[in-house]
Coordinates of C-alpha atoms in Angstrom, one line a residue:
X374 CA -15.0 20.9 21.6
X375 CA -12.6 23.2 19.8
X376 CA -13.0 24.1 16.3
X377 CA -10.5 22.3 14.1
X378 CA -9.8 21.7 10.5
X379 CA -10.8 19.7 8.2
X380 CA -7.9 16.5 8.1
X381 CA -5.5 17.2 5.8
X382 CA -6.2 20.8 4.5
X383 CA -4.2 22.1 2.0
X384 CA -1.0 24.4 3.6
X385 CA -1.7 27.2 1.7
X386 CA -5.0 29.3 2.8
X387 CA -7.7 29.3 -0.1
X388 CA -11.2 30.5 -0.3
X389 CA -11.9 26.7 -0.5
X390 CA -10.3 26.1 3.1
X391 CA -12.0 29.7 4.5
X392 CA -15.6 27.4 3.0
X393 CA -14.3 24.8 4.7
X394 CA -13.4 26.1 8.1
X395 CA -16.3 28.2 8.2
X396 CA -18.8 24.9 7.8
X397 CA -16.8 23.0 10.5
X398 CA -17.6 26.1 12.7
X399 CA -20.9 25.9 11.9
X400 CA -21.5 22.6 12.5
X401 CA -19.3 21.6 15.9
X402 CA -19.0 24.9 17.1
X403 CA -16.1 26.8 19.2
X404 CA -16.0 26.3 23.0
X405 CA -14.1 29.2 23.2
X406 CA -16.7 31.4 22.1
X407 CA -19.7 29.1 22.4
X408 CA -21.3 26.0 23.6
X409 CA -21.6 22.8 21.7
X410 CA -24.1 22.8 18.5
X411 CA -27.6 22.1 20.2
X412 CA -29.7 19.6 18.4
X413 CA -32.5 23.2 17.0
X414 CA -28.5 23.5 15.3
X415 CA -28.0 20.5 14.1
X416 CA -28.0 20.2 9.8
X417 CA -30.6 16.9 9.6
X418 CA -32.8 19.2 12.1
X419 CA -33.0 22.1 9.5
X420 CA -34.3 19.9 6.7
X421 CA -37.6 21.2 5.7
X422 CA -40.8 18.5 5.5
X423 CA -43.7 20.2 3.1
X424 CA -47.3 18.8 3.5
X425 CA -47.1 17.1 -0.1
X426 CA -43.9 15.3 0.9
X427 CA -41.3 17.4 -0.7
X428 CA -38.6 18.8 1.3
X429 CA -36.1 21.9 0.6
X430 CA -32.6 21.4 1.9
X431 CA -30.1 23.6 4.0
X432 CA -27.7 24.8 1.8
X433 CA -24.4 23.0 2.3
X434 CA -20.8 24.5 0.4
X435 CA -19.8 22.5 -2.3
X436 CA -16.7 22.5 -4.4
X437 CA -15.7 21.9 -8.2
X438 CA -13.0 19.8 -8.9
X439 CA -9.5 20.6 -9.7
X440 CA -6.4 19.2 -11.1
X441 CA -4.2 21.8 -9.4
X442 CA -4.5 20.3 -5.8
X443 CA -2.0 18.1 -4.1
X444 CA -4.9 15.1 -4.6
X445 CA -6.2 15.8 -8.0
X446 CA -9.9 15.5 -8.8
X447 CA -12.4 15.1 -11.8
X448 CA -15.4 14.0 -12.2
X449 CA -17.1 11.6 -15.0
X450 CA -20.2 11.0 -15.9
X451 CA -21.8 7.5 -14.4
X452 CA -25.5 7.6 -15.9
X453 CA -25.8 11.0 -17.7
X454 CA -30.5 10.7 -18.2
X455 CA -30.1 10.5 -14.4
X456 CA -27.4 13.2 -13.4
X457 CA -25.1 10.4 -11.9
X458 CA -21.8 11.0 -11.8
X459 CA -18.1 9.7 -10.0
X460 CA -15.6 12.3 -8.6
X461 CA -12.6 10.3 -9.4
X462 CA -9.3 11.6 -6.3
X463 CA -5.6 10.7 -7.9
X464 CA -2.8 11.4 -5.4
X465 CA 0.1 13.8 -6.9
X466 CA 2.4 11.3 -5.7
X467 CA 0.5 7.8 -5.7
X468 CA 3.6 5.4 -4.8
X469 CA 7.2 4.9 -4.6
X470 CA 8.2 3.1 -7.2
X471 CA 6.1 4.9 -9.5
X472 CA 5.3 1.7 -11.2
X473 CA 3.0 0.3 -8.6
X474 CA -0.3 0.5 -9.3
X475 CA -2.8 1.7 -6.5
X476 CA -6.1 -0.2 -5.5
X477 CA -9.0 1.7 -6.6
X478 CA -11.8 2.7 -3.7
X479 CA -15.1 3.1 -4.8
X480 CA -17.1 5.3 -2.2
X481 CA -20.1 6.2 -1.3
X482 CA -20.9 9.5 0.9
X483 CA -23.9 9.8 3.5
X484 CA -26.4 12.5 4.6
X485 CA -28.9 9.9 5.7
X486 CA -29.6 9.2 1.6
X487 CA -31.5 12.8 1.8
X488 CA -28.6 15.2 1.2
X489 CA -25.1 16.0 0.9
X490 CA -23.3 15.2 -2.7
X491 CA -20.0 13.9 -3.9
X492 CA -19.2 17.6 -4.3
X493 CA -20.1 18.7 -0.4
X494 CA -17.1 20.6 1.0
X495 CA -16.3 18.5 3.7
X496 CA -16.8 14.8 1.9
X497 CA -14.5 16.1 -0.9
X498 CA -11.8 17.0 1.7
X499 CA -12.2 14.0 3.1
X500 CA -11.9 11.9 -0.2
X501 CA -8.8 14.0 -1.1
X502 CA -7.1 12.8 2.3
X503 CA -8.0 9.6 2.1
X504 CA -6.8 9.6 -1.9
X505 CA -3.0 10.8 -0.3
X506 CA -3.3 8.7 2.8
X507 CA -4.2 5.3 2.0
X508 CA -2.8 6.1 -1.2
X509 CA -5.6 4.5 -3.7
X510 CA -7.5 6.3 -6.3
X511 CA -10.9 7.0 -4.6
X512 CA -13.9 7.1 -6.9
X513 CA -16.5 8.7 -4.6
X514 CA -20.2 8.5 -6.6
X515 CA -22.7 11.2 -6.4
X516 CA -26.2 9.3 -6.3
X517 CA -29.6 9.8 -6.4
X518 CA -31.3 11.3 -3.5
X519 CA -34.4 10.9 -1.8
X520 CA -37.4 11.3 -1.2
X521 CA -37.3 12.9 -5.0
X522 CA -36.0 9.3 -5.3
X523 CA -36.5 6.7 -2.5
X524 CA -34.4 3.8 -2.2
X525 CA -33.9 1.4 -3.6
X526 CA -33.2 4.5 -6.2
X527 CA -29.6 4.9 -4.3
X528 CA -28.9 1.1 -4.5
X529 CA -29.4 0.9 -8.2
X530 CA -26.8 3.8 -8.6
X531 CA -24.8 1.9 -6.1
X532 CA -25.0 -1.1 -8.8
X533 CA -24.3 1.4 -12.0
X534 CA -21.1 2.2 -10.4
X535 CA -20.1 -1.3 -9.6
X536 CA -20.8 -1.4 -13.0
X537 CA -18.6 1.0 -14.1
X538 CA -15.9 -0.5 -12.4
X539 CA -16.3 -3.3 -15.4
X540 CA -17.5 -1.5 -18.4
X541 CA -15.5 2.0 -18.2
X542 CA -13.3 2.6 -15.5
X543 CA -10.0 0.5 -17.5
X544 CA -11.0 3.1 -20.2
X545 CA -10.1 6.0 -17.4
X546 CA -6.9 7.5 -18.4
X547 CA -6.0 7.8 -14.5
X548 CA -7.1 4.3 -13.8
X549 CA -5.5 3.0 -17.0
X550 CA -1.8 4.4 -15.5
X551 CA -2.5 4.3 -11.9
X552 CA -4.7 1.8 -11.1
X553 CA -5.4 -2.1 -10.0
X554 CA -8.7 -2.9 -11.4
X555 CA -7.7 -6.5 -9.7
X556 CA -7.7 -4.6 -6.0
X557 CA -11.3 -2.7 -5.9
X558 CA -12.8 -1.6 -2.6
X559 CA -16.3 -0.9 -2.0
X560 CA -16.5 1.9 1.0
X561 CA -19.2 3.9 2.5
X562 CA -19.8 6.5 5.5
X563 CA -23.4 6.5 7.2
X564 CA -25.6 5.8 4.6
X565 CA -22.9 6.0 2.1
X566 CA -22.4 2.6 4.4
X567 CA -25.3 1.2 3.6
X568 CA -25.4 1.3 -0.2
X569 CA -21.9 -0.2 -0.4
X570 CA -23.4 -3.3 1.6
X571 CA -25.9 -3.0 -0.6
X572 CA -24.2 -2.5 -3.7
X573 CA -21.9 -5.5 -2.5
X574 CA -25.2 -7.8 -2.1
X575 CA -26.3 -6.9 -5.5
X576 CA -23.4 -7.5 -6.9
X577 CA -21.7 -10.5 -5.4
X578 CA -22.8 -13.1 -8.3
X579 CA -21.5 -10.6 -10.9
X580 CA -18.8 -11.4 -12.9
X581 CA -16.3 -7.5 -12.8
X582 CA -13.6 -8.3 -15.0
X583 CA -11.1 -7.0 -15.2
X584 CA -12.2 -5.5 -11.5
X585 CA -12.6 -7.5 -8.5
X586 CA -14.0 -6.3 -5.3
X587 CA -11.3 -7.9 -2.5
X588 CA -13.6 -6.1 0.3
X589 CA -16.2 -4.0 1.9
X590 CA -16.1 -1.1 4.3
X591 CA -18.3 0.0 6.2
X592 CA -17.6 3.0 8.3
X593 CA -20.6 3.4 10.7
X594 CA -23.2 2.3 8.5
X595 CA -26.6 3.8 9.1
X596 CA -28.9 1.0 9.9
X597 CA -32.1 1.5 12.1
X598 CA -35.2 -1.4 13.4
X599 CA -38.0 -0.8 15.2
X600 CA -37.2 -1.3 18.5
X601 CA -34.5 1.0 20.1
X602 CA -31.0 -0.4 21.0
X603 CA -30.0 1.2 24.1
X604 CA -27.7 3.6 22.3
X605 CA -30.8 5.1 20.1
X606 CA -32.7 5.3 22.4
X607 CA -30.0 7.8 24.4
X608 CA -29.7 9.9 21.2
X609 CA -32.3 12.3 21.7
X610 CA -29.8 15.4 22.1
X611 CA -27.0 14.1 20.2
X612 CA -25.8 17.0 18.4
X613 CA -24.4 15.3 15.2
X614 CA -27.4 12.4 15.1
X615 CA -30.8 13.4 16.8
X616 CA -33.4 10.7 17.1
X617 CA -35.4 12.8 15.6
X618 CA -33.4 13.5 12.6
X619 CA -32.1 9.7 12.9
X620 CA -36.1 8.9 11.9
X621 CA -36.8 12.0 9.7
X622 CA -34.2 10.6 7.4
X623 CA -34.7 6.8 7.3
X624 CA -38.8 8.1 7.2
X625 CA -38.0 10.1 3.9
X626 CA -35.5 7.2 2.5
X627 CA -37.5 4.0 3.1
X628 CA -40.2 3.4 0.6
X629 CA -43.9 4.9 1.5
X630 CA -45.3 2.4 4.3
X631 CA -42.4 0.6 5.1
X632 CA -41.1 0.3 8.8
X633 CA -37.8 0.7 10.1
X634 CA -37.6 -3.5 10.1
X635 CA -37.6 -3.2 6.3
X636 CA -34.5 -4.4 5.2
X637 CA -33.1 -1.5 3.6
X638 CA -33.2 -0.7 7.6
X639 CA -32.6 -3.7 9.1
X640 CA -31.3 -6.1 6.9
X641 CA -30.0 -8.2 10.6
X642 CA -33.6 -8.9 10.9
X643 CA -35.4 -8.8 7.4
X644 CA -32.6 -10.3 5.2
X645 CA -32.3 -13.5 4.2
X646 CA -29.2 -15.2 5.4
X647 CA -28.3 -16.1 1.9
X648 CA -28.0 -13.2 0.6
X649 CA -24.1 -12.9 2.6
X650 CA -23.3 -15.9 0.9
X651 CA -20.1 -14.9 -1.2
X652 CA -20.0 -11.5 0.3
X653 CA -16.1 -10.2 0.3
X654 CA -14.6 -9.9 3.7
X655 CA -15.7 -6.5 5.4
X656 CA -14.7 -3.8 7.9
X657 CA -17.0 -2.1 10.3
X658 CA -16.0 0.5 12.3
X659 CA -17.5 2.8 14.3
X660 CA -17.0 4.8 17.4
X661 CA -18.6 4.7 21.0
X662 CA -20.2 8.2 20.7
X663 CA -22.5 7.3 17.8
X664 CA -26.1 6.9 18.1
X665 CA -26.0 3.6 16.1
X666 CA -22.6 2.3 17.6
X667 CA -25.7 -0.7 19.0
X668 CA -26.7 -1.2 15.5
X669 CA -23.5 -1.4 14.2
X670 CA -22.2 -3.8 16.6
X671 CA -24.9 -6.7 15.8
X672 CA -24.9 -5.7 12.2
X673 CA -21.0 -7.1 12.3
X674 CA -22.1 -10.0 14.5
X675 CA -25.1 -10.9 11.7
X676 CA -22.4 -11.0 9.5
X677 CA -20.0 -13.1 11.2
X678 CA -22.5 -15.4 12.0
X679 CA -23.7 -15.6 8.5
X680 CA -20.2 -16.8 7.2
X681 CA -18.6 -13.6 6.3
X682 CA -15.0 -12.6 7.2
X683 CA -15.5 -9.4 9.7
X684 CA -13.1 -7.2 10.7
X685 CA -14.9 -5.6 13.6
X686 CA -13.7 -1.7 14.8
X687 CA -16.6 -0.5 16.9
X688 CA -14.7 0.2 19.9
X689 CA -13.3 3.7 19.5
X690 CA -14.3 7.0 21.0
X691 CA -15.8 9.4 18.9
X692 CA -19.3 10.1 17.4
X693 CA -21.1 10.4 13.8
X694 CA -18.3 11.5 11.4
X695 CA -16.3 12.8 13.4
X696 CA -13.5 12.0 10.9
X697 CA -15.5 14.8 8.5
X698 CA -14.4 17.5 11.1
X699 CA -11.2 16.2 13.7
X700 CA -8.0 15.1 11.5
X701 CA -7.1 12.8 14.9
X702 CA -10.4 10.8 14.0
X703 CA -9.3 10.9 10.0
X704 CA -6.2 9.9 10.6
X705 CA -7.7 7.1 12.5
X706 CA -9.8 5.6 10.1
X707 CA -7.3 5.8 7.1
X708 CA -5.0 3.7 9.3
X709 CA -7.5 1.6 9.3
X710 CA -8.8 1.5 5.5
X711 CA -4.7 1.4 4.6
X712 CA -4.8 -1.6 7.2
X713 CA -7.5 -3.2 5.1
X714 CA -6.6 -2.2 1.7
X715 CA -2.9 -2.9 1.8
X716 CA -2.2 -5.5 4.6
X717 CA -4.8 -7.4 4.4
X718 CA -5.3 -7.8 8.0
X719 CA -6.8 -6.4 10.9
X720 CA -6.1 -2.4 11.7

């Protein structure tokens, strides 16, 4: 596979987009002047596992904030004693008229719930695009990671921001002018997928106002059991989501002694039906590439069967965040979260 860009790169070349590039190389590689990224390559593979159960991370780019971009960004603190915070993304142009005011996305990013921030290069460009494309105000949350903090340390922070969306975001001076509190999204990629199902669980009883949460996406949302689908099970080589690195992560996530059945993991299995009861309509997408496309697939069909409206996308070729790294792929999911967002219907 070629190297390409991230979706939606600025026009102007910046040490920013030279980061950017750079790590896309890294990751997928250039056929031109390479093979594909082997798994020994692969980032999840390069995490570190120390005897006494701590870990040391790759490195991974990140990038501040700015307000001169074409999608400005700032960040604000969620819970401050834990280091929480939300990168709020505000497109230069939101709408035509002006007047409109743009549904607000609240986001969560993966990296398996063991790394990767708000502030990693290539989730920040993606937010930005997504930001302009959709348009919405995105407010992508940098959470607690494990296993420094297991889960259900995520899911609390998943809840915090949900939160948020009732106790401070109408105080934001971007939502205040640009936003719909009445038209809030909860969104999440890979793991990021998980805590906004999560999060939405939680949550589902709670009365937001002034926010209400009109649906859930979940862009191939990491989920796992014990016994393999057929797609897992093929996975041992797959250069964005190992096996290996597919159980290292859910291993160092899941609370000590719990199996990949618990439902943090599983929640198709371990989850009791009435938990969807009340549950905002969802999206799941996913592609055909992915190591969990299985999982994903009857994930969406538990849901359905358990009463919730499902907008079902798991059809499409591709594989594990590819929209991180080809802007076809990008482009291809924002049709879909625009879909979603501001039609209502199926993408």
């Amino acid at each position: 596979m070629s190297t390409v860009a991230l979706a939606n790169a600025a026009p102007a070349p910046s040490v920013e987009e030279e980061t950017k590039q750079s790590l896309v190389e890294q990751t997928m590689g250039d056929a031109a002047e390479r093979p594909p990224p082997s798994k020994s390559e692969n980032i999840f593979m390069q995490i570190a596992v120390h005897p006494d159960g701590t870990i040391t991370r790759p490195v991974v780019p990140s990038v501040p904030a700015s307000l001169d971009a074409a999608v400005s960004s700032r960040d604000v603190p969620l819970d401050a004693s834990l280091g929480t915070y939300i990168r709020l993304y505000l497109p230069s142009s939101p709408v035509d008229p002006p007047s409109t005011k743009l549904p607000i996305i609240l986001y969560f990013h993966g990296g398996g719930f063991v790394i990767f921030s708000a502030d990693t290069v290539f989730y920040h460009a993606s937010c930005e695009a997504m930001a302009a494309a959709v348009p919405a105000i995105v407010a992508s949350v940098d959470y607690r990671l494990a296993p420094e903090h297991r889960l259900p340390a995520a899911y609390d922070d998943g809840v915090a921001a949900m939160l948020w969306l009732r106790d401070a975001a109408h105080e934001d001076p971007w939502i205040a002018a640009h936003g719909d509190l009445a038209r809030c999204f909860v969104m999440g990629s890979s793991s990021g997928g998980n805590l906004a199902f999560n999060a939405a669980v939680l949550t589902k009883g709670v009365d937001l106002s002034p926010a209400a949460v009109r649906g859930v996406l979940l862009h191939q949302p990491y989920l796992g059991g014990v016994e393999r689908t057929p797609s897992e099970a093929a996975s041992g080589d797959d250069f964005m989501l190992p096996l290996e690195a597919n159980d290292k992560l859910m291993g160092l996530a899941l609370p000590v002694g719990a199996d990949r059945d618990h439902e943090f993991s599983n929640p198709a299995k371990a989850m009791a039906p009435e938990a969807l009861v009340g549950l905002p309509r969802c999206l799941v997408s996913g592609s055909d590439g992915d190591p969990l496309v299985h999982r994903q697939r009857g994930f969406a069909a538990w849901l359905l069967d358990g009463g919730v409206e499902v907008v079902a996308r798991t059809d499409r070729a591709g594989f594990h965040a590819a929209e991180l790294f080809v802007p076809e792929k990008a482009e291809e999911l924002f049709a879909a979260v625009r879909e979603f967002v501001h039609g209502g219907g199926e993408p």
